[in-house]
Amino acid sequence: EIDKLRHAATRSLFTRRDVVIVASVSCIYGLGEPAEYQQFVLHFRRGQRFDRGEAIRRMVSMQYERNDMNVIRGKFRLRGDSLTILPSYEELAVRIDFFGDEVERILEFDPLTGEVVAERDHIDIFPGKHFVTSKDKLEQAIEDIQAELEGRLRELRALGRILEAARLEQRTRFDLEMMNEVGHCKGIENYSRHLSGAAPGEPPSTMVDYMP
């Protein structure tokens, strides 16, 4: 629920001018870079030509997962000519009906009852995670993480802390494999400095940086 509200807050900052955010310490949690986050927004407009395969690739790059069974927050479903998304910041789901490669209809509906709430002319889908990054930046971040890992492992082994070194190596290699395969991993905020290209000691972007 807190994650959903955080996504709703950042989305509102990009789309509205009448936003008041009441936040606890979560307003200084590290988030991805605002400029990078905004580049991943996906725009659908009725009558627009949009290849469904490209739409799915874009959804995956925005850290949404495919689930063709249930409508779950942060996931999307493709059935026939209909793409259904439950954004990470919304209670309502979005269904985009295609006719060939053309967006024929955009509907908002209740994911529990299936009741259609509104029909839209256009809609913007914001990323499913705050830590989204381009392929080039991700590849560079993976290299930097590997370099830091090697240095840290040498330090731990020199101190005779073999168990700590083994645990760190296992965890980090697993995270790197996940980043390589799906572009994301659990706890990716731990690697925020590398993903944003920040210098050592430089603070990460927070909710405050999303304020215009």
mmCIF file of C-alpha atoms in Angstrom:
data_model
loop_
_atom_site.group_PDB
_atom_site.id
_atom_site.type_symbol
_atom_site.label_atom_id
_atom_site.label_comp_id
_atom_site.label_asym_id
_atom_site.label_seq_id
_atom_site.Cartn_x
_atom_site.Cartn_y
_atom_site.Cartn_z
ATOM 1 C CA GLU A 1 0.000 0.000 0.000
ATOM 2 C CA ILE A 2 2.832 2.397 0.882
ATOM 3 C CA ASP A 3 4.593 1.542 -2.386
ATOM 4 C CA LYS A 4 1.372 2.247 -4.306
ATOM 5 C CA LEU A 5 0.995 5.633 -2.602
ATOM 6 C CA ARG A 6 4.623 6.505 -3.362
ATOM 7 C CA HIS A 7 4.039 5.734 -7.051
ATOM 8 C CA ALA A 8 0.796 7.737 -7.013
ATOM 9 C CA ALA A 9 2.637 10.708 -5.503
ATOM 10 C CA THR A 10 5.437 10.769 -8.090
ATOM 11 C CA ARG A 11 2.950 10.308 -10.921
ATOM 12 C CA SER A 12 0.863 13.233 -9.624
ATOM 13 C CA LEU A 13 3.952 15.439 -9.512
ATOM 14 C CA PHE A 14 4.461 14.832 -13.244
ATOM 15 C CA THR A 15 0.813 15.252 -14.289
ATOM 16 C CA ARG A 16 -0.783 17.821 -11.946
ATOM 17 C CA ARG A 17 -0.138 21.296 -10.526
ATOM 18 C CA ASP A 18 -2.276 20.975 -7.368
ATOM 19 C CA VAL A 19 -0.307 18.374 -5.418
ATOM 20 C CA VAL A 20 0.216 18.278 -1.652
ATOM 21 C CA ILE A 21 2.264 15.349 -0.325
ATOM 22 C CA VAL A 22 2.121 14.387 3.343
ATOM 23 C CA ALA A 23 5.003 12.016 4.034
ATOM 24 C CA SER A 24 6.954 10.472 6.862
ATOM 25 C CA VAL A 25 10.613 9.539 6.538
ATOM 26 C CA SER A 26 9.679 7.774 3.288
ATOM 27 C CA CYS A 27 10.055 11.112 1.458
ATOM 28 C CA ILE A 28 13.844 10.736 1.817
ATOM 29 C CA TYR A 29 13.987 7.091 0.699
ATOM 30 C CA GLY A 30 16.146 6.680 -2.377
ATOM 31 C CA LEU A 31 14.213 6.638 -5.652
ATOM 32 C CA GLY A 32 15.337 6.438 -9.251
ATOM 33 C CA GLU A 33 16.299 9.543 -11.200
ATOM 34 C CA PRO A 34 13.222 11.656 -12.140
ATOM 35 C CA ALA A 35 14.454 12.318 -15.703
ATOM 36 C CA GLU A 36 15.078 8.607 -16.349
ATOM 37 C CA TYR A 37 11.707 7.684 -14.792
ATOM 38 C CA GLN A 38 9.843 10.160 -17.008
ATOM 39 C CA GLN A 39 11.480 8.809 -20.183
ATOM 40 C CA PHE A 40 9.816 5.424 -19.624
ATOM 41 C CA VAL A 41 6.222 6.730 -19.532
ATOM 42 C CA LEU A 42 4.102 4.907 -22.131
ATOM 43 C CA HIS A 43 1.455 6.943 -23.983
ATOM 44 C CA PHE A 44 -1.664 5.410 -25.533
ATOM 45 C CA ARG A 45 -4.126 7.429 -27.606
ATOM 46 C CA ARG A 46 -7.287 6.218 -29.321
ATOM 47 C CA GLY A 47 -6.729 5.900 -33.077
ATOM 48 C CA GLN A 48 -2.935 5.747 -32.634
ATOM 49 C CA ARG A 49 -0.962 3.094 -34.498
ATOM 50 C CA PHE A 50 0.937 0.982 -31.950
ATOM 51 C CA ASP A 51 2.392 -2.485 -32.487
ATOM 52 C CA ARG A 52 1.267 -4.826 -29.693
ATOM 53 C CA GLY A 53 4.641 -6.577 -29.570
ATOM 54 C CA GLU A 54 6.354 -3.230 -29.038
ATOM 55 C CA ALA A 55 3.822 -2.362 -26.314
ATOM 56 C CA ILE A 56 4.682 -5.586 -24.453
ATOM 57 C CA ARG A 57 8.433 -4.935 -24.759
ATOM 58 C CA ARG A 58 7.908 -1.427 -23.400
ATOM 59 C CA MET A 59 5.821 -2.745 -20.484
ATOM 60 C CA VAL A 60 8.589 -5.202 -19.548
ATOM 61 C CA SER A 61 11.246 -2.461 -19.731
ATOM 62 C CA MET A 62 9.044 -0.429 -17.345
ATOM 63 C CA GLN A 63 9.312 -3.307 -14.805
ATOM 64 C CA TYR A 64 5.786 -4.647 -15.297
ATOM 65 C CA GLU A 65 5.468 -8.426 -15.274
ATOM 66 C CA ARG A 66 3.211 -10.455 -17.524
ATOM 67 C CA ASN A 67 0.437 -12.470 -15.868
ATOM 68 C CA ASP A 68 -2.217 -13.783 -18.247
ATOM 69 C CA MET A 69 -4.371 -15.256 -15.457
ATOM 70 C CA ASN A 70 -5.156 -12.512 -12.933
ATOM 71 C CA VAL A 71 -5.200 -8.721 -12.921
ATOM 72 C CA ILE A 72 -2.628 -7.854 -10.233
ATOM 73 C CA ARG A 73 -1.021 -4.505 -9.397
ATOM 74 C CA GLY A 74 2.210 -3.979 -11.304
ATOM 75 C CA LYS A 75 1.383 -6.678 -13.886
ATOM 76 C CA PHE A 76 -0.206 -6.837 -17.336
ATOM 77 C CA ARG A 77 -2.203 -9.383 -19.300
ATOM 78 C CA LEU A 78 -2.561 -9.928 -23.033
ATOM 79 C CA ARG A 79 -5.597 -11.812 -24.320
ATOM 80 C CA GLY A 80 -6.337 -11.692 -28.009
ATOM 81 C CA ASP A 81 -6.495 -8.048 -29.046
ATOM 82 C CA SER A 82 -6.795 -6.688 -25.482
ATOM 83 C CA LEU A 83 -3.930 -5.489 -23.273
ATOM 84 C CA THR A 84 -4.926 -5.160 -19.607
ATOM 85 C CA ILE A 85 -2.730 -3.303 -17.118
ATOM 86 C CA LEU A 86 -3.134 -2.655 -13.407
ATOM 87 C CA PRO A 87 -0.723 0.249 -12.867
ATOM 88 C CA SER A 88 1.435 0.283 -9.757
ATOM 89 C CA TYR A 89 -0.247 3.497 -8.563
ATOM 90 C CA GLU A 90 -3.951 2.829 -9.293
ATOM 91 C CA GLU A 91 -7.008 1.038 -7.910
ATOM 92 C CA LEU A 92 -8.557 0.855 -11.399
ATOM 93 C CA ALA A 93 -7.231 -1.341 -14.196
ATOM 94 C CA VAL A 94 -6.804 -0.185 -17.800
ATOM 95 C CA ARG A 95 -7.831 -2.203 -20.857
ATOM 96 C CA ILE A 96 -6.528 -1.217 -24.265
ATOM 97 C CA ASP A 97 -8.325 -2.850 -27.186
ATOM 98 C CA PHE A 98 -6.420 -3.083 -30.451
ATOM 99 C CA PHE A 99 -7.758 -3.469 -33.967
ATOM 100 C CA GLY A 100 -4.719 -4.755 -35.799
ATOM 101 C CA ASP A 101 -1.992 -2.239 -34.940
ATOM 102 C CA GLU A 102 -4.413 0.535 -34.032
ATOM 103 C CA VAL A 103 -5.599 1.490 -30.537
ATOM 104 C CA GLU A 104 -9.362 1.111 -30.876
ATOM 105 C CA ARG A 105 -10.575 1.722 -27.318
ATOM 106 C CA ILE A 106 -9.200 2.601 -23.866
ATOM 107 C CA LEU A 107 -11.268 1.565 -20.848
ATOM 108 C CA GLU A 108 -10.824 1.929 -17.082
ATOM 109 C CA PHE A 109 -12.551 -0.750 -15.015
ATOM 110 C CA ASP A 110 -12.788 -2.211 -11.531
ATOM 111 C CA PRO A 111 -10.447 -5.255 -11.460
ATOM 112 C CA LEU A 112 -12.643 -7.040 -8.872
ATOM 113 C CA THR A 113 -16.082 -6.631 -10.463
ATOM 114 C CA GLY A 114 -15.095 -5.999 -14.096
ATOM 115 C CA GLU A 115 -17.412 -2.956 -14.167
ATOM 116 C CA VAL A 116 -16.324 -0.346 -16.722
ATOM 117 C CA VAL A 117 -15.868 3.003 -14.977
ATOM 118 C CA ALA A 118 -14.770 5.241 -17.849
ATOM 119 C CA GLU A 119 -13.731 5.302 -21.481
ATOM 120 C CA ARG A 120 -10.699 7.438 -22.237
ATOM 121 C CA ASP A 121 -9.327 9.107 -25.360
ATOM 122 C CA HIS A 122 -5.765 8.780 -24.104
ATOM 123 C CA ILE A 123 -3.863 7.481 -21.093
ATOM 124 C CA ASP A 124 -0.296 7.557 -19.789
ATOM 125 C CA ILE A 125 1.143 4.478 -18.073
ATOM 126 C CA PHE A 126 3.956 5.245 -15.637
ATOM 127 C CA PRO A 127 6.703 2.719 -14.737
ATOM 128 C CA GLY A 128 5.988 -0.165 -12.386
ATOM 129 C CA LYS A 129 9.142 0.533 -10.346
ATOM 130 C CA HIS A 130 10.981 3.734 -9.552
ATOM 131 C CA PHE A 131 14.317 2.186 -10.515
ATOM 132 C CA VAL A 132 14.004 1.993 -14.282
ATOM 133 C CA THR A 133 17.024 2.549 -16.466
ATOM 134 C CA SER A 134 18.032 2.267 -20.102
ATOM 135 C CA LYS A 135 19.835 -0.854 -21.354
ATOM 136 C CA ASP A 136 23.141 1.014 -21.811
ATOM 137 C CA LYS A 137 23.055 2.438 -18.281
ATOM 138 C CA LEU A 138 22.086 -0.930 -16.837
ATOM 139 C CA GLU A 139 25.004 -2.670 -18.570
ATOM 140 C CA GLN A 140 27.411 -0.031 -17.237
ATOM 141 C CA ALA A 141 25.911 -0.353 -13.738
ATOM 142 C CA ILE A 142 26.403 -4.134 -13.804
ATOM 143 C CA GLU A 143 30.086 -3.658 -14.699
ATOM 144 C CA ASP A 144 30.522 -1.132 -11.864
ATOM 145 C CA ILE A 145 28.786 -3.416 -9.349
ATOM 146 C CA GLN A 146 31.026 -6.318 -10.353
ATOM 147 C CA ALA A 147 34.129 -4.144 -9.914
ATOM 148 C CA GLU A 148 33.008 -2.997 -6.455
ATOM 149 C CA LEU A 149 32.139 -6.566 -5.496
ATOM 150 C CA GLU A 150 35.627 -7.818 -6.402
ATOM 151 C CA GLY A 151 37.239 -5.101 -4.312
ATOM 152 C CA ARG A 152 35.029 -5.795 -1.319
ATOM 153 C CA LEU A 153 35.637 -9.549 -1.547
ATOM 154 C CA ARG A 154 39.406 -8.971 -1.492
ATOM 155 C CA GLU A 155 39.016 -6.843 1.665
ATOM 156 C CA LEU A 156 36.893 -9.439 3.467
ATOM 157 C CA ARG A 157 39.163 -12.360 2.526
ATOM 158 C CA ALA A 158 42.243 -10.420 3.657
ATOM 159 C CA LEU A 159 40.549 -10.007 7.053
ATOM 160 C CA GLY A 160 39.797 -13.731 7.185
ATOM 161 C CA ARG A 161 36.033 -13.158 6.969
ATOM 162 C CA ILE A 162 35.456 -16.030 4.549
ATOM 163 C CA LEU A 163 31.794 -16.650 5.468
ATOM 164 C CA GLU A 164 30.837 -12.997 4.987
ATOM 165 C CA ALA A 165 32.655 -12.950 1.637
ATOM 166 C CA ALA A 166 30.834 -16.090 0.464
ATOM 167 C CA ARG A 167 27.432 -14.689 1.465
ATOM 168 C CA LEU A 168 28.093 -11.334 -0.182
ATOM 169 C CA GLU A 169 29.305 -12.975 -3.385
ATOM 170 C CA GLN A 170 26.329 -15.355 -3.593
ATOM 171 C CA ARG A 171 23.756 -12.605 -2.995
ATOM 172 C CA THR A 172 25.321 -10.073 -5.344
ATOM 173 C CA ARG A 173 25.923 -12.556 -8.171
ATOM 174 C CA PHE A 174 22.283 -13.631 -7.939
ATOM 175 C CA ASP A 175 21.169 -9.972 -8.138
ATOM 176 C CA LEU A 176 23.428 -9.352 -11.141
ATOM 177 C CA GLU A 177 22.021 -12.410 -12.901
ATOM 178 C CA MET A 178 18.477 -11.138 -12.310
ATOM 179 C CA MET A 179 19.403 -7.704 -13.658
ATOM 180 C CA ASN A 180 20.919 -9.298 -16.747
ATOM 181 C CA GLU A 181 17.913 -11.518 -17.392
ATOM 182 C CA VAL A 182 14.912 -9.357 -16.423
ATOM 183 C CA GLY A 183 16.395 -5.909 -15.828
ATOM 184 C CA HIS A 184 15.437 -5.851 -12.157
ATOM 185 C CA CYS A 185 16.020 -7.601 -8.839
ATOM 186 C CA LYS A 186 14.599 -7.531 -5.341
ATOM 187 C CA GLY A 187 16.198 -4.719 -3.335
ATOM 188 C CA ILE A 188 17.515 -2.979 -6.454
ATOM 189 C CA GLU A 189 17.542 0.299 -4.487
ATOM 190 C CA ASN A 190 20.733 -1.005 -2.846
ATOM 191 C CA TYR A 191 22.456 -0.461 -6.203
ATOM 192 C CA SER A 192 20.971 3.004 -6.812
ATOM 193 C CA ARG A 193 24.366 4.748 -6.932
ATOM 194 C CA HIS A 194 25.535 2.553 -9.803
ATOM 195 C CA LEU A 195 22.223 2.767 -11.667
ATOM 196 C CA SER A 196 22.203 6.559 -11.529
ATOM 197 C CA GLY A 197 25.924 6.900 -12.202
ATOM 198 C CA ALA A 198 26.418 8.903 -8.987
ATOM 199 C CA ALA A 199 29.829 9.353 -7.374
ATOM 200 C CA PRO A 200 30.677 7.535 -4.114
ATOM 201 C CA GLY A 201 29.059 9.385 -1.205
ATOM 202 C CA GLU A 202 26.703 11.349 -3.459
ATOM 203 C CA PRO A 203 23.102 11.140 -2.147
ATOM 204 C CA PRO A 204 20.461 9.372 -4.267
ATOM 205 C CA SER A 205 17.383 11.021 -5.755
ATOM 206 C CA THR A 206 14.433 11.178 -3.360
ATOM 207 C CA MET A 207 10.797 12.273 -3.494
ATOM 208 C CA VAL A 208 12.021 15.849 -3.032
ATOM 209 C CA ASP A 209 13.845 15.662 -6.393
ATOM 210 C CA TYR A 210 10.540 14.851 -8.121
ATOM 211 C CA MET A 211 9.127 18.246 -7.099
ATOM 212 C CA PRO A 212 9.080 20.583 -10.124
#
